[in-house]
Amino acid sequence: ARAEMARPQLLRWMSTGLAGSRHVLGRAGRARPRARSLAIRTVVGDDVCPRANGVPPNLSELDEALGTLRAGHPGAIIERYLDKIPSLHPTALVCTGAAVVGDVRVAEDVQVWYGAVLRGDLNYIEVGPRSNIQDGTVVHLGDNDPAVIGADVVIGHRAVIHGCTIRDACLIGMNATVLDGAVIGKGSMVGAGAVVPAGLEVPEGSLVLGVPGKIVKSNIDKEEFIRSLAAKYTRLAYNHRNG
């Protein structure tokens, strides 16, 4: 019976979002942040994303730059979107089968693992030093929300990162989803399979679990552990490139 009741509640949440007041009371009577509907952040209309008027005038220069990037990452899919091409630090690793498209800005020692997709078209994607985007993860954008990932961030397999901000030294669990306009505070963890609603602001050092994602613990003191985990992946990437 509980499962039958939970499904309609989940469907209502998915269709309407969590629009309403900025805070609601948690189980212990404490105020906790509340998100806004994803639909409120989505922009539509004929004037949004207009059709391109031919290829960019500097197409030959863009193609030459793309050729240089592809040579440094054999097997990766590296493409332009209109006149935007990725910016990849020489120490970054983009694995075979990973796709990096358009306005994607990748800092030193970043790893984009096998099968991950970073598509920078409607806005931009930024990935800070030593962060890793693990296998099968998708990073995309909101119309007014870039995807900004800080330094020493660990993003687990098959996560979805969509138009949100993830501060330094966060861990995003496998199959987790972080939606448009959400901000994950420094040193926080999002559990495997959790869905962080659009616009939710997660304070520094928090643990988020569940669907929809809720802050279940504060001051978790995991920043040092997460930075050490990011360093481990940086060494792992070095071995993949040089071993």
mmCIF file of C-alpha atoms in Angstrom:
data_model
loop_
_atom_site.group_PDB
_atom_site.id
_atom_site.type_symbol
_atom_site.label_atom_id
_atom_site.label_comp_id
_atom_site.label_asym_id
_atom_site.label_seq_id
_atom_site.Cartn_x
_atom_site.Cartn_y
_atom_site.Cartn_z
ATOM 1 C CA ALA A 1 0.000 0.000 0.000
ATOM 2 C CA ARG A 2 2.850 2.374 0.837
ATOM 3 C CA ALA A 3 4.418 1.722 -2.589
ATOM 4 C CA GLU A 4 1.081 2.445 -4.307
ATOM 5 C CA MET A 5 0.861 5.771 -2.485
ATOM 6 C CA ALA A 6 4.494 6.708 -3.187
ATOM 7 C CA ARG A 7 4.210 6.373 -6.969
ATOM 8 C CA PRO A 8 1.506 9.056 -7.478
ATOM 9 C CA GLN A 9 3.433 11.364 -5.162
ATOM 10 C CA LEU A 10 6.592 10.871 -7.232
ATOM 11 C CA LEU A 11 4.694 11.455 -10.494
ATOM 12 C CA ARG A 12 3.210 14.696 -9.138
ATOM 13 C CA TRP A 13 6.679 15.853 -8.115
ATOM 14 C CA MET A 14 8.121 15.047 -11.563
ATOM 15 C CA SER A 15 5.335 16.854 -13.444
ATOM 16 C CA THR A 16 4.928 19.956 -11.274
ATOM 17 C CA GLY A 17 8.295 20.362 -9.624
ATOM 18 C CA LEU A 18 8.630 21.679 -6.110
ATOM 19 C CA ALA A 19 7.350 25.187 -6.702
ATOM 20 C CA GLY A 20 6.338 27.193 -3.710
ATOM 21 C CA SER A 21 7.971 28.712 -0.674
ATOM 22 C CA ARG A 22 11.731 28.811 -0.297
ATOM 23 C CA HIS A 23 11.698 26.701 2.869
ATOM 24 C CA VAL A 24 9.548 23.955 4.354
ATOM 25 C CA LEU A 25 9.725 22.202 7.671
ATOM 26 C CA GLY A 26 11.612 18.925 7.829
ATOM 27 C CA ARG A 27 10.708 15.964 10.025
ATOM 28 C CA ALA A 28 12.402 17.503 13.031
ATOM 29 C CA GLY A 29 10.635 20.815 12.504
ATOM 30 C CA ARG A 30 13.743 22.486 11.104
ATOM 31 C CA ALA A 31 13.556 24.690 8.035
ATOM 32 C CA ARG A 32 15.175 23.229 4.960
ATOM 33 C CA PRO A 33 15.619 24.682 1.433
ATOM 34 C CA ARG A 34 12.937 23.970 -1.120
ATOM 35 C CA ALA A 35 13.424 23.933 -4.880
ATOM 36 C CA ARG A 36 11.594 25.534 -7.762
ATOM 37 C CA SER A 37 10.016 23.747 -10.719
ATOM 38 C CA LEU A 38 12.340 22.844 -13.593
ATOM 39 C CA ALA A 39 9.676 24.118 -16.008
ATOM 40 C CA ILE A 40 10.056 27.638 -14.586
ATOM 41 C CA ARG A 41 13.709 27.663 -15.725
ATOM 42 C CA THR A 42 13.065 26.319 -19.250
ATOM 43 C CA VAL A 43 12.841 28.892 -22.061
ATOM 44 C CA VAL A 44 10.888 28.144 -25.258
ATOM 45 C CA GLY A 45 9.701 30.094 -28.295
ATOM 46 C CA ASP A 46 10.767 30.766 -31.875
ATOM 47 C CA ASP A 47 13.390 33.295 -30.788
ATOM 48 C CA VAL A 48 15.140 30.738 -28.578
ATOM 49 C CA CYS A 49 17.937 28.815 -30.290
ATOM 50 C CA PRO A 50 17.448 30.344 -33.765
ATOM 51 C CA ARG A 51 18.562 28.415 -36.828
ATOM 52 C CA ALA A 52 22.157 28.999 -37.914
ATOM 53 C CA ASN A 53 22.683 31.203 -40.934
ATOM 54 C CA GLY A 54 25.306 29.012 -42.575
ATOM 55 C CA VAL A 55 28.693 27.923 -41.277
ATOM 56 C CA PRO A 56 31.013 30.251 -39.316
ATOM 57 C CA PRO A 57 33.234 32.479 -41.486
ATOM 58 C CA ASN A 58 36.343 31.129 -39.725
ATOM 59 C CA LEU A 59 35.437 27.501 -40.361
ATOM 60 C CA SER A 60 38.899 26.550 -41.628
ATOM 61 C CA GLU A 61 40.544 27.880 -38.445
ATOM 62 C CA LEU A 62 38.026 26.036 -36.279
ATOM 63 C CA ASP A 63 38.600 22.787 -38.164
ATOM 64 C CA GLU A 64 42.355 23.143 -37.750
ATOM 65 C CA ALA A 65 41.983 23.690 -34.009
ATOM 66 C CA LEU A 66 39.654 20.693 -33.758
ATOM 67 C CA GLY A 67 42.207 18.566 -35.579
ATOM 68 C CA THR A 68 44.842 19.482 -33.004
ATOM 69 C CA LEU A 69 42.498 18.602 -30.133
ATOM 70 C CA ARG A 70 41.538 15.272 -31.710
ATOM 71 C CA ALA A 71 45.167 14.351 -32.250
ATOM 72 C CA GLY A 72 45.771 14.765 -28.520
ATOM 73 C CA HIS A 73 42.798 12.562 -27.588
ATOM 74 C CA PRO A 74 42.586 9.705 -30.117
ATOM 75 C CA GLY A 75 39.192 8.010 -30.168
ATOM 76 C CA ALA A 76 37.394 10.829 -28.386
ATOM 77 C CA ILE A 77 34.547 12.719 -30.081
ATOM 78 C CA ILE A 78 35.506 16.396 -30.103
ATOM 79 C CA GLU A 79 33.213 18.673 -32.106
ATOM 80 C CA ARG A 80 32.279 22.310 -32.536
ATOM 81 C CA TYR A 81 28.881 23.899 -32.020
ATOM 82 C CA LEU A 82 28.553 26.840 -34.408
ATOM 83 C CA ASP A 83 31.749 28.840 -33.712
ATOM 84 C CA LYS A 84 32.404 27.302 -30.281
ATOM 85 C CA ILE A 85 34.992 24.577 -29.776
ATOM 86 C CA PRO A 86 36.182 22.938 -26.565
ATOM 87 C CA SER A 87 39.109 24.330 -24.578
ATOM 88 C CA LEU A 88 41.112 21.396 -23.196
ATOM 89 C CA HIS A 89 44.146 21.815 -20.954
ATOM 90 C CA PRO A 90 47.125 19.794 -22.263
ATOM 91 C CA THR A 91 47.118 17.661 -19.101
ATOM 92 C CA ALA A 92 43.429 16.728 -19.381
ATOM 93 C CA LEU A 93 42.376 13.205 -20.319
ATOM 94 C CA VAL A 94 39.438 12.640 -22.683
ATOM 95 C CA CYS A 95 38.992 8.897 -23.115
ATOM 96 C CA THR A 96 37.960 6.889 -26.149
ATOM 97 C CA GLY A 97 34.248 7.239 -26.839
ATOM 98 C CA ALA A 98 33.807 10.329 -24.670
ATOM 99 C CA ALA A 99 32.151 13.291 -26.401
ATOM 100 C CA VAL A 100 33.104 16.923 -25.765
ATOM 101 C CA VAL A 101 31.147 19.365 -27.911
ATOM 102 C CA GLY A 102 30.972 23.141 -28.174
ATOM 103 C CA ASP A 103 31.745 25.598 -25.377
ATOM 104 C CA VAL A 104 33.346 23.233 -22.860
ATOM 105 C CA ARG A 105 36.211 24.562 -20.726
ATOM 106 C CA VAL A 106 38.362 21.850 -19.174
ATOM 107 C CA ALA A 107 41.135 22.714 -16.697
ATOM 108 C CA GLU A 108 44.361 20.915 -15.804
ATOM 109 C CA ASP A 109 44.317 17.225 -14.878
ATOM 110 C CA VAL A 110 40.597 16.860 -15.522
ATOM 111 C CA GLN A 111 39.454 13.421 -16.621
ATOM 112 C CA VAL A 112 36.511 12.760 -18.925
ATOM 113 C CA TRP A 113 36.156 8.991 -18.790
ATOM 114 C CA TYR A 114 34.854 6.498 -21.342
ATOM 115 C CA GLY A 115 31.431 7.252 -22.781
ATOM 116 C CA ALA A 116 30.851 10.509 -20.910
ATOM 117 C CA VAL A 117 29.134 13.340 -22.818
ATOM 118 C CA LEU A 118 29.758 17.071 -22.263
ATOM 119 C CA ARG A 119 27.564 19.076 -24.651
ATOM 120 C CA GLY A 120 28.087 22.850 -24.509
ATOM 121 C CA ASP A 121 25.564 24.361 -26.887
ATOM 122 C CA LEU A 122 22.815 26.433 -25.224
ATOM 123 C CA ASN A 123 25.302 27.651 -22.614
ATOM 124 C CA TYR A 124 28.788 26.685 -21.423
ATOM 125 C CA ILE A 125 30.335 23.909 -19.339
ATOM 126 C CA GLU A 126 33.300 24.517 -17.047
ATOM 127 C CA VAL A 127 35.243 21.790 -15.235
ATOM 128 C CA GLY A 128 37.808 22.781 -12.610
ATOM 129 C CA PRO A 129 41.245 21.297 -11.930
ATOM 130 C CA ARG A 130 41.590 17.612 -11.035
ATOM 131 C CA SER A 131 37.883 16.897 -11.296
ATOM 132 C CA ASN A 132 36.695 13.702 -12.951
ATOM 133 C CA ILE A 133 33.593 12.971 -15.010
ATOM 134 C CA GLN A 134 33.234 9.220 -14.847
ATOM 135 C CA ASP A 135 32.018 6.709 -17.420
ATOM 136 C CA GLY A 136 28.587 7.315 -18.959
ATOM 137 C CA THR A 137 27.939 10.648 -17.241
ATOM 138 C CA VAL A 138 26.022 13.342 -19.143
ATOM 139 C CA VAL A 139 26.726 17.040 -18.576
ATOM 140 C CA HIS A 140 24.387 19.504 -20.296
ATOM 141 C CA LEU A 141 22.908 22.952 -19.725
ATOM 142 C CA GLY A 142 19.886 25.034 -18.982
ATOM 143 C CA ASP A 143 18.941 27.991 -21.150
ATOM 144 C CA ASN A 144 20.130 30.407 -18.474
ATOM 145 C CA ASP A 145 22.115 27.948 -16.384
ATOM 146 C CA PRO A 146 25.638 26.859 -17.345
ATOM 147 C CA ALA A 147 27.106 23.720 -15.826
ATOM 148 C CA VAL A 148 29.954 24.788 -13.550
ATOM 149 C CA ILE A 149 31.975 22.090 -11.812
ATOM 150 C CA GLY A 150 34.642 23.156 -9.334
ATOM 151 C CA ALA A 151 38.042 21.685 -8.462
ATOM 152 C CA ASP A 152 38.563 18.188 -7.024
ATOM 153 C CA VAL A 153 35.006 17.116 -7.798
ATOM 154 C CA VAL A 154 34.239 13.404 -8.204
ATOM 155 C CA ILE A 155 31.218 12.599 -10.404
ATOM 156 C CA GLY A 156 30.285 8.921 -10.383
ATOM 157 C CA HIS A 157 29.288 6.678 -13.272
ATOM 158 C CA ARG A 158 26.168 7.577 -15.277
ATOM 159 C CA ALA A 159 25.321 10.718 -13.344
ATOM 160 C CA VAL A 160 23.359 13.544 -15.009
ATOM 161 C CA ILE A 161 24.654 17.063 -14.367
ATOM 162 C CA HIS A 162 22.275 19.604 -15.929
ATOM 163 C CA GLY A 163 22.759 23.361 -15.775
ATOM 164 C CA CYS A 164 23.870 23.392 -12.145
ATOM 165 C CA THR A 165 26.823 24.503 -10.025
ATOM 166 C CA ILE A 166 28.920 22.022 -8.072
ATOM 167 C CA ARG A 167 31.425 23.659 -5.753
ATOM 168 C CA ASP A 168 34.917 22.339 -4.969
ATOM 169 C CA ALA A 169 35.514 18.916 -3.425
ATOM 170 C CA CYS A 170 32.024 17.471 -3.883
ATOM 171 C CA LEU A 171 31.149 13.862 -4.578
ATOM 172 C CA ILE A 172 28.176 13.121 -6.831
ATOM 173 C CA GLY A 173 27.193 9.459 -6.549
ATOM 174 C CA MET A 174 26.564 6.980 -9.341
ATOM 175 C CA ASN A 175 23.305 7.535 -11.276
ATOM 176 C CA ALA A 176 22.586 10.736 -9.348
ATOM 177 C CA THR A 177 20.919 13.692 -11.099
ATOM 178 C CA VAL A 178 21.510 17.374 -10.326
ATOM 179 C CA LEU A 179 19.038 19.669 -12.107
ATOM 180 C CA ASP A 180 19.052 23.226 -13.435
ATOM 181 C CA GLY A 181 20.029 26.020 -11.098
ATOM 182 C CA ALA A 182 20.883 23.737 -8.188
ATOM 183 C CA VAL A 183 24.013 24.656 -6.220
ATOM 184 C CA ILE A 184 25.913 21.960 -4.346
ATOM 185 C CA GLY A 185 28.019 23.532 -1.595
ATOM 186 C CA LYS A 186 31.710 22.778 -1.123
ATOM 187 C CA GLY A 187 32.563 19.451 0.463
ATOM 188 C CA SER A 188 29.067 18.012 0.009
ATOM 189 C CA MET A 189 28.007 14.541 -1.090
ATOM 190 C CA VAL A 190 25.009 13.524 -3.219
ATOM 191 C CA GLY A 191 24.141 9.861 -2.748
ATOM 192 C CA ALA A 192 23.855 7.317 -5.546
ATOM 193 C CA GLY A 193 20.553 7.598 -7.408
ATOM 194 C CA ALA A 194 19.497 10.839 -5.711
ATOM 195 C CA VAL A 195 17.711 13.546 -7.701
ATOM 196 C CA VAL A 196 18.594 17.101 -6.639
ATOM 197 C CA PRO A 197 15.647 19.306 -7.687
ATOM 198 C CA ALA A 198 16.023 22.399 -9.839
ATOM 199 C CA GLY A 199 17.113 25.466 -7.896
ATOM 200 C CA LEU A 200 17.920 23.691 -4.639
ATOM 201 C CA GLU A 201 20.794 25.326 -2.759
ATOM 202 C CA VAL A 202 22.712 22.755 -0.742
ATOM 203 C CA PRO A 203 24.827 24.255 2.066
ATOM 204 C CA GLU A 204 28.523 23.480 2.375
ATOM 205 C CA GLY A 205 29.322 20.098 3.878
ATOM 206 C CA SER A 206 25.899 18.493 3.391
ATOM 207 C CA LEU A 207 24.731 14.967 2.556
ATOM 208 C CA VAL A 208 21.830 14.716 0.083
ATOM 209 C CA LEU A 209 19.880 11.490 -0.386
ATOM 210 C CA GLY A 210 16.660 10.335 -2.020
ATOM 211 C CA VAL A 211 14.128 11.211 -4.719
ATOM 212 C CA PRO A 212 13.526 14.094 -4.523
ATOM 213 C CA GLY A 213 16.879 14.785 -2.901
ATOM 214 C CA LYS A 214 16.786 16.024 0.677
ATOM 215 C CA ILE A 215 19.521 17.255 2.974
ATOM 216 C CA VAL A 216 19.736 14.523 5.586
ATOM 217 C CA LYS A 217 22.948 15.522 7.328
ATOM 218 C CA SER A 218 25.072 18.649 7.798
ATOM 219 C CA ASN A 219 28.752 19.220 8.592
ATOM 220 C CA ILE A 220 29.780 15.825 7.241
ATOM 221 C CA ASP A 221 33.510 16.722 7.220
ATOM 222 C CA LYS A 222 34.319 14.810 4.008
ATOM 223 C CA GLU A 223 36.206 17.480 2.058
ATOM 224 C CA GLU A 224 39.662 15.997 2.695
ATOM 225 C CA PHE A 225 38.443 12.514 1.745
ATOM 226 C CA ILE A 226 36.895 13.772 -1.507
ATOM 227 C CA ARG A 227 40.034 15.698 -2.470
ATOM 228 C CA SER A 228 42.080 12.552 -1.808
ATOM 229 C CA LEU A 229 39.699 10.537 -3.980
ATOM 230 C CA ALA A 230 40.061 13.094 -6.784
ATOM 231 C CA ALA A 231 43.856 12.833 -6.455
ATOM 232 C CA LYS A 232 43.589 9.050 -6.764
ATOM 233 C CA TYR A 233 41.689 9.448 -10.031
ATOM 234 C CA THR A 234 44.293 11.917 -11.274
ATOM 235 C CA ARG A 235 46.968 9.258 -10.718
ATOM 236 C CA LEU A 236 44.750 6.679 -12.387
ATOM 237 C CA ALA A 237 44.418 8.921 -15.447
ATOM 238 C CA TYR A 238 48.194 9.309 -15.580
ATOM 239 C CA ASN A 239 48.543 5.527 -15.676
ATOM 240 C CA HIS A 240 45.984 5.262 -18.481
ATOM 241 C CA ARG A 241 47.945 7.757 -20.555
ATOM 242 C CA ASN A 242 51.487 6.726 -19.729
ATOM 243 C CA GLY A 243 51.535 3.172 -18.389
#
